[in-house]
mmCIF file of C-alpha atoms and ligand atoms in Angstrom:
data_model
loop_
_atom_site.group_PDB
_atom_site.id
_atom_site.type_symbol
_atom_site.label_atom_id
_atom_site.label_comp_id
_atom_site.label_asym_id
_atom_site.label_seq_id
_atom_site.Cartn_x
_atom_site.Cartn_y
_atom_site.Cartn_z
ATOM 1 C CA MET A 2 255.470 188.762 56.297
ATOM 2 C CA TYR A 3 258.857 188.102 54.666
ATOM 3 C CA HIS A 4 262.601 188.115 55.205
ATOM 4 C CA LEU A 5 265.753 187.956 53.106
ATOM 5 C CA VAL A 6 267.544 184.648 52.657
ATOM 6 C CA CYS A 7 270.919 183.799 51.118
ATOM 7 C CA VAL A 8 270.453 181.441 48.183
ATOM 8 C CA ASN A 9 273.775 179.769 48.947
ATOM 9 C CA CYS A 10 274.101 179.323 52.736
ATOM 10 C CA GLY A 11 270.518 179.988 53.820
ATOM 11 C CA THR A 12 271.369 182.711 56.337
ATOM 12 C CA THR A 13 268.336 184.907 56.930
ATOM 13 C CA TYR A 14 268.117 188.655 57.452
ATOM 14 C CA PRO A 15 265.273 190.944 58.477
ATOM 15 C CA ALA A 16 263.256 192.497 55.641
ATOM 16 C CA ASP A 17 264.314 196.043 56.479
ATOM 17 C CA GLU A 18 268.055 195.400 56.453
ATOM 18 C CA ILE A 19 269.586 197.068 53.392
ATOM 19 C CA LEU A 20 271.736 194.368 51.871
ATOM 20 C CA TYR A 21 272.658 193.271 48.372
ATOM 21 C CA ASN A 22 274.718 190.208 49.258
ATOM 22 C CA CYS A 23 274.944 187.714 52.107
ATOM 23 C CA LYS A 24 277.168 189.061 54.889
ATOM 24 C CA LYS A 25 278.517 185.576 55.568
ATOM 25 C CA CYS A 26 279.310 184.162 52.136
ATOM 26 C CA GLY A 27 278.753 187.061 49.691
ATOM 27 C CA HIS A 28 276.184 185.206 47.583
ATOM 28 C CA LEU A 29 272.837 186.489 46.307
ATOM 29 C CA LEU A 30 269.810 187.168 48.469
ATOM 30 C CA ALA A 31 266.150 186.425 47.781
ATOM 31 C CA VAL A 32 262.891 187.555 49.348
ATOM 32 C CA LYS A 33 261.210 184.728 51.238
ATOM 33 C CA TYR A 34 257.527 185.041 52.138
ATOM 34 C CA HIS A 35 255.703 183.114 54.799
ATOM 35 C CA LEU A 36 253.459 181.638 52.151
ATOM 36 C CA ASP A 37 251.404 179.649 54.639
ATOM 37 C CA THR A 38 250.146 182.942 56.071
ATOM 38 C CA ILE A 39 249.101 184.348 52.669
ATOM 39 C CA THR A 40 245.460 183.510 52.120
ATOM 40 C CA VAL A 41 244.755 185.247 48.793
ATOM 41 C CA THR A 42 242.720 183.304 46.228
ATOM 42 C CA LYS A 43 242.986 183.266 42.453
ATOM 43 C CA ALA A 44 239.469 184.705 42.292
ATOM 44 C CA THR A 45 240.592 187.794 44.235
ATOM 45 C CA TRP A 46 243.443 188.346 41.804
ATOM 46 C CA GLU A 47 241.201 187.886 38.796
ATOM 47 C CA LYS A 48 238.892 190.665 39.972
ATOM 48 C CA ARG A 49 241.735 193.185 39.757
ATOM 49 C CA PRO A 50 243.123 194.709 36.526
ATOM 50 C CA LEU A 51 245.968 192.785 34.914
ATOM 51 C CA SER A 52 249.049 194.569 36.277
ATOM 52 C CA VAL A 53 252.026 194.127 38.568
ATOM 53 C CA TRP A 54 249.865 195.162 41.513
ATOM 54 C CA ARG A 55 247.192 192.531 40.894
ATOM 55 C CA TYR A 56 249.594 190.231 42.750
ATOM 56 C CA ARG A 57 250.396 192.571 45.644
ATOM 57 C CA GLU A 58 250.095 189.852 48.312
ATOM 58 C CA LEU A 59 253.263 188.359 46.792
ATOM 59 C CA LEU A 60 255.131 191.666 46.683
ATOM 60 C CA PRO A 61 257.140 193.270 49.509
ATOM 61 C CA VAL A 62 255.716 196.810 49.294
ATOM 62 C CA GLN A 63 253.641 197.958 52.255
ATOM 63 C CA ILE A 64 253.273 201.647 51.348
ATOM 64 C CA GLU A 65 251.320 203.280 48.503
ATOM 65 C CA PRO A 66 253.457 202.177 45.543
ATOM 66 C CA VAL A 67 255.230 204.495 43.112
ATOM 67 C CA SER A 68 253.273 203.392 40.084
ATOM 68 C CA LEU A 69 252.621 204.409 36.476
ATOM 69 C CA ALA A 70 250.333 201.514 35.538
ATOM 70 C CA GLU A 71 253.047 198.984 34.692
ATOM 71 C CA GLY A 72 252.419 195.451 33.522
ATOM 72 C CA GLY A 73 249.179 194.368 31.919
ATOM 73 C CA THR A 74 251.125 193.897 28.702
ATOM 74 C CA PRO A 75 249.651 192.022 25.736
ATOM 75 C CA LEU A 76 250.225 188.325 25.134
ATOM 76 C CA TYR A 77 250.129 187.831 21.365
ATOM 77 C CA HIS A 78 249.610 184.557 19.539
ATOM 78 C CA LEU A 79 252.380 184.425 16.913
ATOM 79 C CA LYS A 80 250.172 182.891 14.304
ATOM 80 C CA ARG A 81 252.175 183.495 11.170
ATOM 81 C CA LEU A 82 255.641 182.923 12.626
ATOM 82 C CA GLY A 83 254.351 179.927 14.558
ATOM 83 C CA GLU A 84 252.980 178.400 11.342
ATOM 84 C CA GLU A 85 256.312 178.929 9.596
ATOM 85 C CA MET A 86 258.114 177.165 12.420
ATOM 86 C CA GLY A 87 255.515 174.448 12.828
ATOM 87 C CA LEU A 88 254.605 175.653 16.318
ATOM 88 C CA PRO A 89 250.839 176.160 16.682
ATOM 89 C CA HIS A 90 251.081 177.417 20.259
ATOM 90 C CA LEU A 91 253.745 180.122 20.103
ATOM 91 C CA TYR A 92 253.106 183.350 22.051
ATOM 92 C CA ALA A 93 254.952 186.598 22.718
ATOM 93 C CA LYS A 94 254.485 188.676 25.853
ATOM 94 C CA HIS A 95 255.250 192.215 24.698
ATOM 95 C CA GLU A 96 257.025 193.902 27.567
ATOM 96 C CA GLY A 97 257.854 196.839 25.319
ATOM 97 C CA MET A 98 254.307 197.999 26.127
ATOM 98 C CA ASN A 99 255.273 199.099 29.640
ATOM 99 C CA PRO A 100 255.448 202.815 30.609
ATOM 100 C CA SER A 101 259.136 203.247 29.735
ATOM 101 C CA GLY A 102 259.071 200.603 27.022
ATOM 102 C CA SER A 103 260.639 197.627 28.787
ATOM 103 C CA PHE A 104 260.013 194.987 31.477
ATOM 104 C CA LYS A 105 262.307 196.886 33.833
ATOM 105 C CA ASP A 106 259.303 198.971 34.897
ATOM 106 C CA ARG A 107 257.891 195.965 36.740
ATOM 107 C CA GLY A 108 261.056 195.843 38.800
ATOM 108 C CA MET A 109 261.327 199.587 39.273
ATOM 109 C CA THR A 110 257.771 200.175 40.483
ATOM 110 C CA VAL A 111 258.589 197.731 43.274
ATOM 111 C CA GLY A 112 262.238 198.751 43.696
ATOM 112 C CA VAL A 113 261.646 202.504 43.906
ATOM 113 C CA SER A 114 258.676 201.916 46.217
ATOM 114 C CA MET A 115 261.006 199.894 48.442
ATOM 115 C CA ALA A 116 263.542 202.745 48.365
ATOM 116 C CA LEU A 117 260.851 204.981 49.893
ATOM 117 C CA GLN A 118 259.673 202.280 52.291
ATOM 118 C CA LEU A 119 263.259 201.867 53.511
ATOM 119 C CA LYS A 120 263.596 205.663 53.794
ATOM 120 C CA LYS A 121 266.331 205.965 51.176
ATOM 121 C CA LYS A 122 266.803 209.430 49.698
ATOM 122 C CA SER A 123 268.420 208.622 46.343
ATOM 123 C CA VAL A 124 268.748 205.715 43.921
ATOM 124 C CA ALA A 125 271.362 204.473 41.453
ATOM 125 C CA CYS A 126 272.089 201.780 38.892
ATOM 126 C CA ALA A 127 274.472 200.708 36.169
ATOM 127 C CA SER A 128 272.783 199.868 32.914
ATOM 128 C CA THR A 129 273.005 198.725 29.332
ATOM 129 C CA GLY A 130 270.159 201.219 28.888
ATOM 130 C CA ASN A 131 266.713 200.029 29.850
ATOM 131 C CA THR A 132 267.322 199.853 33.583
ATOM 132 C CA SER A 133 268.551 203.448 33.529
ATOM 133 C CA ALA A 134 265.541 204.641 31.519
ATOM 134 C CA SER A 135 263.156 202.913 33.884
ATOM 135 C CA LEU A 136 264.933 204.092 37.032
ATOM 136 C CA ALA A 137 264.898 207.677 35.743
ATOM 137 C CA VAL A 138 261.143 207.426 35.124
ATOM 138 C CA TYR A 139 260.276 205.978 38.540
ATOM 139 C CA ALA A 140 262.666 208.250 40.458
ATOM 140 C CA ALA A 141 260.952 211.182 38.725
ATOM 141 C CA LYS A 142 257.556 209.874 39.802
ATOM 142 C CA ALA A 143 258.849 209.389 43.366
ATOM 143 C CA GLY A 144 260.503 212.805 43.429
ATOM 144 C CA ILE A 145 263.970 211.535 44.368
ATOM 145 C CA PRO A 146 267.319 211.898 42.539
ATOM 146 C CA ALA A 147 268.742 209.075 40.408
ATOM 147 C CA ILE A 148 272.299 208.441 39.249
ATOM 148 C CA VAL A 149 272.921 206.060 36.338
ATOM 149 C CA LEU A 150 276.213 204.686 34.999
ATOM 150 C CA LEU A 151 276.319 203.646 31.349
ATOM 151 C CA PRO A 152 279.030 202.030 29.216
ATOM 152 C CA ALA A 153 280.102 204.921 26.963
ATOM 153 C CA GLY A 154 279.057 204.545 23.327
ATOM 154 C CA LYS A 155 277.263 201.228 23.893
ATOM 155 C CA VAL A 156 273.755 202.293 24.877
ATOM 156 C CA ALA A 157 270.961 202.659 22.323
ATOM 157 C CA VAL A 158 269.999 206.288 21.774
ATOM 158 C CA GLY A 159 266.351 205.991 22.852
ATOM 159 C CA LYS A 160 267.378 204.758 26.276
ATOM 160 C CA VAL A 161 269.928 207.531 26.828
ATOM 161 C CA ALA A 162 267.272 210.019 25.712
ATOM 162 C CA GLN A 163 264.855 208.709 28.343
ATOM 163 C CA ALA A 164 267.381 208.733 31.177
ATOM 164 C CA LEU A 165 268.338 212.330 30.329
ATOM 165 C CA MET A 166 264.814 213.656 29.784
ATOM 166 C CA HIS A 167 263.451 212.157 32.992
ATOM 167 C CA GLY A 168 266.182 213.929 34.900
ATOM 168 C CA ALA A 169 268.675 211.280 35.994
ATOM 169 C CA LYS A 170 272.308 212.219 36.457
ATOM 170 C CA VAL A 171 273.806 210.276 33.549
ATOM 171 C CA ILE A 172 277.453 209.224 33.728
ATOM 172 C CA SER A 173 279.129 207.412 30.828
ATOM 173 C CA ILE A 174 282.139 205.361 31.824
ATOM 174 C CA ARG A 175 284.950 204.313 29.527
ATOM 175 C CA GLY A 176 284.405 200.676 30.282
ATOM 176 C CA ASN A 177 281.739 198.018 29.814
ATOM 177 C CA PHE A 178 278.536 197.309 31.755
ATOM 178 C CA ASP A 179 280.169 194.800 34.085
ATOM 179 C CA ARG A 180 282.659 197.434 35.237
ATOM 180 C CA ALA A 181 279.906 200.054 35.579
ATOM 181 C CA LEU A 182 278.034 197.694 37.906
ATOM 182 C CA GLU A 183 281.090 197.135 40.095
ATOM 183 C CA MET A 184 281.539 200.889 40.357
ATOM 184 C CA VAL A 185 277.938 201.743 41.198
ATOM 185 C CA HIS A 186 277.769 198.908 43.733
ATOM 186 C CA GLU A 187 280.791 200.367 45.510
ATOM 187 C CA LEU A 188 279.294 203.873 45.297
ATOM 188 C CA CYS A 189 276.051 202.709 46.897
ATOM 189 C CA LEU A 190 277.811 200.841 49.705
ATOM 190 C CA THR A 191 280.049 203.801 50.540
ATOM 191 C CA HIS A 192 277.621 206.682 49.962
ATOM 192 C CA GLY A 193 274.245 205.344 51.023
ATOM 193 C CA LEU A 194 272.436 205.442 47.672
ATOM 194 C CA TYR A 195 269.908 202.679 47.101
ATOM 195 C CA LEU A 196 271.158 200.254 44.439
ATOM 196 C CA LEU A 197 268.501 199.180 41.949
ATOM 197 C CA ASN A 198 270.299 196.712 39.736
ATOM 198 C CA SER A 199 268.972 193.187 39.694
ATOM 199 C CA ILE A 200 271.149 192.081 42.611
ATOM 200 C CA ASN A 201 268.566 194.030 44.578
ATOM 201 C CA PRO A 202 266.225 191.200 45.575
ATOM 202 C CA PHE A 203 263.164 193.466 45.804
ATOM 203 C CA ARG A 204 263.426 194.594 42.181
ATOM 204 C CA LEU A 205 263.181 191.016 40.973
ATOM 205 C CA GLU A 206 259.952 190.599 42.927
ATOM 206 C CA GLY A 207 258.229 192.989 40.529
ATOM 207 C CA GLN A 208 259.598 191.185 37.495
ATOM 208 C CA LYS A 209 258.214 187.805 38.499
ATOM 209 C CA THR A 210 254.749 189.146 37.629
ATOM 210 C CA ILE A 211 255.539 188.615 33.916
ATOM 211 C CA GLY A 212 255.036 184.923 34.591
ATOM 212 C CA PHE A 213 251.894 185.459 36.679
ATOM 213 C CA GLU A 214 250.285 187.569 33.973
ATOM 214 C CA ALA A 215 251.185 185.127 31.201
ATOM 215 C CA LEU A 216 249.551 182.302 33.169
ATOM 216 C CA ASP A 217 246.402 184.348 33.690
ATOM 217 C CA GLN A 218 246.265 185.397 30.021
ATOM 218 C CA LEU A 219 246.905 181.939 28.643
ATOM 219 C CA GLY A 220 244.517 180.315 31.105
ATOM 220 C CA GLU A 221 246.907 177.408 31.522
ATOM 221 C CA ILE A 222 250.493 176.661 32.422
ATOM 222 C CA PRO A 223 252.840 177.179 29.458
ATOM 223 C CA ASP A 224 255.186 174.269 28.794
ATOM 224 C CA ARG A 225 258.096 176.563 28.092
ATOM 225 C CA PHE A 226 258.963 180.114 29.102
ATOM 226 C CA VAL A 227 261.669 181.785 27.025
ATOM 227 C CA LEU A 228 263.656 184.900 27.922
ATOM 228 C CA PRO A 229 266.619 186.800 26.530
ATOM 229 C CA VAL A 230 269.382 186.687 29.125
ATOM 230 C CA GLY A 231 271.813 189.433 30.112
ATOM 231 C CA ASN A 232 272.293 189.619 33.865
ATOM 232 C CA ALA A 233 269.912 186.670 34.198
ATOM 233 C CA GLY A 234 267.734 188.558 36.652
ATOM 234 C CA ASN A 235 264.507 188.248 34.722
ATOM 235 C CA ILE A 236 264.673 184.492 34.138
ATOM 236 C CA SER A 237 265.486 184.006 37.836
ATOM 237 C CA ALA A 238 262.607 186.245 38.882
ATOM 238 C CA VAL A 239 260.011 184.483 36.726
ATOM 239 C CA TYR A 240 261.152 181.079 37.999
ATOM 240 C CA LYS A 241 260.901 182.239 41.618
ATOM 241 C CA GLY A 242 257.372 183.455 41.001
ATOM 242 C CA PHE A 243 256.300 180.122 39.523
ATOM 243 C CA LEU A 244 257.817 178.285 42.509
ATOM 244 C CA GLU A 245 255.737 180.434 44.846
ATOM 245 C CA LEU A 246 252.555 179.721 42.892
ATOM 246 C CA GLN A 247 253.336 176.030 43.090
ATOM 247 C CA GLU A 248 253.942 176.216 46.823
ATOM 248 C CA MET A 249 250.596 177.992 47.221
ATOM 249 C CA GLY A 250 248.893 175.244 45.230
ATOM 250 C CA PHE A 251 247.908 177.519 42.298
ATOM 251 C CA ILE A 252 249.882 175.455 39.761
ATOM 252 C CA ASN A 253 251.049 171.861 39.822
ATOM 253 C CA ARG A 254 254.044 171.996 37.473
ATOM 254 C CA LEU A 255 256.622 174.507 36.264
ATOM 255 C CA PRO A 256 257.344 175.678 32.721
ATOM 256 C CA MET A 257 260.732 174.709 31.311
ATOM 257 C CA MET A 258 262.736 177.893 31.811
ATOM 258 C CA THR A 259 264.719 178.636 28.658
ATOM 259 C CA GLY A 260 267.384 181.328 28.365
ATOM 260 C CA ILE A 261 268.722 182.783 25.124
ATOM 261 C CA GLN A 262 271.952 184.758 24.846
ATOM 262 C CA ALA A 263 273.738 186.491 21.999
ATOM 263 C CA GLU A 264 276.593 184.353 20.712
ATOM 264 C CA GLY A 265 279.247 186.978 21.518
ATOM 265 C CA SER A 266 277.976 187.311 25.057
ATOM 266 C CA SER A 267 276.933 183.893 26.259
ATOM 267 C CA PRO A 268 278.612 182.786 29.499
ATOM 268 C CA LEU A 269 275.392 181.315 30.925
ATOM 269 C CA VAL A 270 274.770 179.138 27.870
ATOM 270 C CA ARG A 271 278.313 177.868 28.097
ATOM 271 C CA ALA A 272 277.879 176.953 31.758
ATOM 272 C CA ILE A 273 274.720 174.976 30.967
ATOM 273 C CA ARG A 274 276.278 173.243 27.939
ATOM 274 C CA GLU A 275 279.458 172.302 29.734
ATOM 275 C CA LYS A 276 277.659 171.467 32.992
ATOM 276 C CA LEU A 277 279.827 173.917 34.915
ATOM 277 C CA PRO A 278 279.035 174.554 38.579
ATOM 278 C CA GLU A 279 279.208 178.291 37.940
ATOM 279 C CA VAL A 280 279.465 180.791 35.110
ATOM 280 C CA ILE A 281 282.891 181.833 33.836
ATOM 281 C CA PRO A 282 282.650 185.541 32.967
ATOM 282 C CA GLU A 283 283.277 186.635 29.409
ATOM 283 C CA LEU A 284 285.773 189.496 29.486
ATOM 284 C CA HIS A 285 284.894 191.123 26.178
ATOM 285 C CA PRO A 286 281.195 190.555 25.462
ATOM 286 C CA GLU A 287 280.041 191.817 22.073
ATOM 287 C CA THR A 288 276.678 191.859 20.286
ATOM 288 C CA VAL A 289 274.408 194.130 18.276
ATOM 289 C CA ALA A 290 271.855 193.532 21.044
ATOM 290 C CA THR A 291 273.527 196.036 23.386
ATOM 291 C CA ALA A 292 270.899 195.456 26.097
ATOM 292 C CA ILE A 293 272.364 192.003 26.712
ATOM 293 C CA ARG A 294 276.015 192.861 26.098
ATOM 294 C CA ILE A 295 276.910 191.527 29.539
ATOM 295 C CA GLY A 296 279.849 189.232 30.303
ATOM 296 C CA ALA A 297 279.385 188.539 34.005
ATOM 297 C CA PRO A 298 275.680 187.896 34.682
ATOM 298 C CA VAL A 299 275.218 188.775 38.349
ATOM 299 C CA ASN A 300 272.213 186.489 38.789
ATOM 300 C CA ALA A 301 273.827 183.478 37.134
ATOM 301 C CA GLU A 302 273.678 181.457 40.341
ATOM 302 C CA LYS A 303 269.879 181.762 40.448
ATOM 303 C CA ALA A 304 269.420 181.291 36.703
ATOM 304 C CA LEU A 305 271.428 178.055 36.551
ATOM 305 C CA ILE A 306 269.065 176.601 39.136
ATOM 306 C CA ALA A 307 265.991 177.874 37.245
ATOM 307 C CA ILE A 308 267.075 176.228 33.995
ATOM 308 C CA ARG A 309 268.400 173.006 35.513
ATOM 309 C CA LYS A 310 265.537 172.352 37.925
ATOM 310 C CA THR A 311 262.842 172.817 35.274
ATOM 311 C CA GLY A 312 264.555 170.761 32.562
ATOM 312 C CA GLY A 313 264.903 173.943 30.522
ATOM 313 C CA LEU A 314 267.385 174.883 27.837
ATOM 314 C CA ALA A 315 269.962 177.556 27.103
ATOM 315 C CA GLU A 316 270.921 178.504 23.554
ATOM 316 C CA THR A 317 272.843 181.168 21.682
ATOM 317 C CA VAL A 318 271.762 183.127 18.636
ATOM 318 C CA THR A 319 273.962 185.114 16.271
ATOM 319 C CA ASP A 320 273.507 188.818 15.630
ATOM 320 C CA THR A 321 272.231 187.934 12.147
ATOM 321 C CA GLU A 322 269.590 185.613 13.619
ATOM 322 C CA ILE A 323 268.576 188.288 16.134
ATOM 323 C CA LEU A 324 268.151 190.987 13.478
ATOM 324 C CA GLN A 325 266.312 188.617 11.123
ATOM 325 C CA MET A 326 263.830 187.853 13.896
ATOM 326 C CA GLN A 327 263.489 191.540 14.767
ATOM 327 C CA ARG A 328 262.398 192.123 11.130
ATOM 328 C CA ASP A 329 260.141 189.056 11.085
ATOM 329 C CA LEU A 330 258.325 190.063 14.267
ATOM 330 C CA ALA A 331 257.885 193.569 12.863
ATOM 331 C CA ARG A 332 256.732 192.554 9.383
ATOM 332 C CA LYS A 333 254.889 189.283 9.936
ATOM 333 C CA GLU A 334 253.300 189.946 13.322
ATOM 334 C CA GLY A 335 253.235 193.726 13.704
ATOM 335 C CA ILE A 336 255.308 193.498 16.867
ATOM 336 C CA GLY A 337 258.067 196.077 17.199
ATOM 337 C CA VAL A 338 260.882 195.093 19.524
ATOM 338 C CA GLU A 339 264.511 195.997 20.088
ATOM 339 C CA PRO A 340 267.225 193.487 19.066
ATOM 340 C CA ALA A 341 267.734 191.877 22.510
ATOM 341 C CA SER A 342 264.031 191.146 22.702
ATOM 342 C CA ALA A 343 264.000 189.318 19.404
ATOM 343 C CA ALA A 344 266.589 186.917 20.833
ATOM 344 C CA SER A 345 263.952 184.879 22.693
ATOM 345 C CA VAL A 346 261.922 184.111 19.563
ATOM 346 C CA ALA A 347 265.090 183.687 17.469
ATOM 347 C CA GLY A 348 266.227 181.145 20.036
ATOM 348 C CA ILE A 349 263.029 179.167 19.599
ATOM 349 C CA ARG A 350 263.454 179.200 15.824
ATOM 350 C CA LYS A 351 266.915 177.724 16.318
ATOM 351 C CA LEU A 352 265.843 175.142 18.915
ATOM 352 C CA ILE A 353 262.974 173.869 16.779
ATOM 353 C CA LYS A 354 265.325 173.457 13.800
ATOM 354 C CA GLU A 355 267.712 171.526 15.996
ATOM 355 C CA GLY A 356 264.894 169.266 17.125
ATOM 356 C CA MET A 357 265.363 170.296 20.735
ATOM 357 C CA ILE A 358 261.723 171.114 21.426
ATOM 358 C CA ASP A 359 258.388 169.470 20.867
ATOM 359 C CA ARG A 360 255.987 170.967 18.296
ATOM 360 C CA ASP A 361 252.989 170.657 20.618
ATOM 361 C CA GLU A 362 254.514 172.765 23.359
ATOM 362 C CA ARG A 363 252.780 175.920 24.534
ATOM 363 C CA ILE A 364 255.607 178.417 24.412
ATOM 364 C CA VAL A 365 255.657 181.932 25.833
ATOM 365 C CA CYS A 366 258.540 184.099 24.609
ATOM 366 C CA VAL A 367 259.110 187.300 26.517
ATOM 367 C CA VAL A 368 259.980 190.151 24.163
ATOM 368 C CA THR A 369 261.528 192.570 26.567
ATOM 369 C CA GLY A 370 261.804 196.038 25.026
ATOM 370 C CA HIS A 371 260.235 198.300 22.409
ATOM 371 C CA LEU A 372 261.448 198.845 18.840
ATOM 372 C CA LEU A 373 261.873 202.598 19.400
ATOM 373 C CA LYS A 374 264.499 202.042 22.068
ATOM 374 C CA ASP A 375 267.123 201.541 19.385
ATOM 375 C CA PRO A 376 266.118 203.433 16.237
ATOM 376 C CA GLU A 377 269.662 203.462 14.876
ATOM 377 C CA THR A 378 269.818 199.685 14.543
ATOM 378 C CA VAL A 379 266.413 199.789 12.838
ATOM 379 C CA ILE A 380 267.410 202.478 10.305
ATOM 380 C CA LYS A 381 270.610 200.605 9.439
ATOM 381 C CA GLN A 382 268.588 197.536 8.420
ATOM 382 C CA CYS A 383 265.942 199.290 6.333
ATOM 383 C CA GLU A 384 265.934 201.031 2.932
ATOM 384 C CA PRO A 385 265.797 204.801 3.480
ATOM 385 C CA PRO A 386 262.606 206.702 2.563
ATOM 386 C CA ILE A 387 262.374 207.679 -1.115
ATOM 387 C CA GLU A 388 262.602 211.465 -1.356
ATOM 388 C CA ILE A 389 260.810 213.038 -4.328
ATOM 389 C CA ASN A 390 259.721 216.407 -5.664
ATOM 390 C CA ALA A 391 256.306 217.514 -4.403
ATOM 391 C CA ASP A 392 254.328 216.628 -7.548
ATOM 392 C CA LEU A 393 252.139 213.728 -8.625
ATOM 393 C CA PRO A 394 254.236 212.498 -11.587
ATOM 394 C CA SER A 395 257.234 212.117 -9.255
ATOM 395 C CA LEU A 396 255.058 210.151 -6.829
ATOM 396 C CA LEU A 397 253.791 207.822 -9.565
ATOM 397 C CA TYR A 398 257.324 207.347 -10.844
ATOM 398 C CA ALA A 399 258.576 206.494 -7.359
ATOM 399 C CA LEU A 400 255.755 203.958 -6.947
ATOM 400 C CA HIS A 401 256.405 202.439 -10.404
ATOM 401 C CA LEU A 402 252.778 203.254 -11.359
HETATM 402 C C1 LIG B 513 265.535 194.576 26.370
HETATM 403 O O1 LIG B 513 269.251 197.730 31.326
HETATM 404 O O2 LIG B 513 270.722 194.729 32.045
HETATM 405 O O3 LIG B 513 268.780 188.872 32.002
HETATM 406 O O4 LIG B 513 271.060 197.324 32.429
HETATM 407 O O5 LIG B 513 267.192 195.562 28.417
HETATM 408 O O6 LIG B 513 267.379 190.256 33.527
HETATM 409 O O7 LIG B 513 269.510 191.142 32.625
HETATM 410 C C2 LIG B 513 269.014 195.110 30.483
HETATM 411 C C3 LIG B 513 268.685 193.816 30.231
HETATM 412 C C4 LIG B 513 266.734 191.560 28.075
HETATM 413 C C5 LIG B 513 268.200 191.015 29.942
HETATM 414 N N1 LIG B 513 266.104 192.381 27.232
HETATM 415 O O8 LIG B 513 267.557 190.849 31.174
HETATM 416 C C6 LIG B 513 270.089 196.954 31.766
HETATM 417 C C7 LIG B 513 269.989 195.510 31.466
HETATM 418 C C8 LIG B 513 266.260 193.714 27.343
HETATM 419 C C9 LIG B 513 267.083 194.241 28.338
HETATM 420 C C10 LIG B 513 267.551 192.015 29.075
HETATM 421 C C11 LIG B 513 267.763 193.379 29.212
HETATM 422 P P1 LIG B 513 268.341 190.232 32.413
#
């Protein structure tokens, strides 16, 4: 059915070997299917509900999955914002509409199912927040313990609340996300927990379904696919999925994969701009979009290929541009997203101003997480409610009526 393959040296490993890196060269692994043996048709997929599991022939899970009805998220036409930018075909795929409020659920339904399939008894991750919330949810559904490591003081309150309420063991480290990931990786290797960060190749399999769904919803191949980038797992996953569809003859070209990072945390953009062979980690990443406050993107190797091979782009946006777009999506489109998610659309606003993209393009921006994930950043940007005495004259006065 499938095996694991090193993206650098091509060494292959059996599907049931628990590995996060190539044993020979240490590089990333990917799941490789024997696509010539997969006979599914588009018509079969279209008969099933829009969800991660519609595409199960291209997923590694062979047991009953641990599922909470993930995927099937709306694809919205950004009519008003698109008009303002002069882009008639601008869309947002709202991944905040997943069970735990972010796209991570697509990865975790597959990843936690694989933990069970591989007979692992406990799971762990490091996280800027959403991964931990999602892992806690899916571990709860699976009935297995989860340990999550967070950078102390740098995770939005909604995400911490989820991880705690769903019963994960939550550890805050006095260090950043990149350090937390090193620590949890070591913990998993030495203590047998199953690691569910995006270096886990199975988790990314679930996330590639964002691209599949967008294709099905749009009814055609988008010209450009835009994602906020932190660890660069999601952009790599979506690209891999499109490649598979192309190899199966379902599509005949690939969208231009476009990654957007926060200015204070943008090592991947720098590597693309300066045509570097690999990403140079940023030691002190900083941004209001804490979800993507990541200096050493672990999937950079895959993402550089995704962007370069599709003629895509990489761009930075400032915190001000991110927050402005968060407000615009909320007030002009009715779409509530967390700051990191607004980065994709903010990036398009910047690229169109710079003349880097064509106005006729069909553009799908992935907005990755829900507004309520980070209520504190929302409250800080908005006028507080007007408190009045409980009588009608006070109400009329407050409303200037
Ligand atoms: C809302 O939760 O890395 O480029 O530990 O939460 O695949 O890392 C979150 C990442 C974008 C970036 N948008 O995705 C974590 C974590 C939101 C996110 C990203 C994240 P990748």
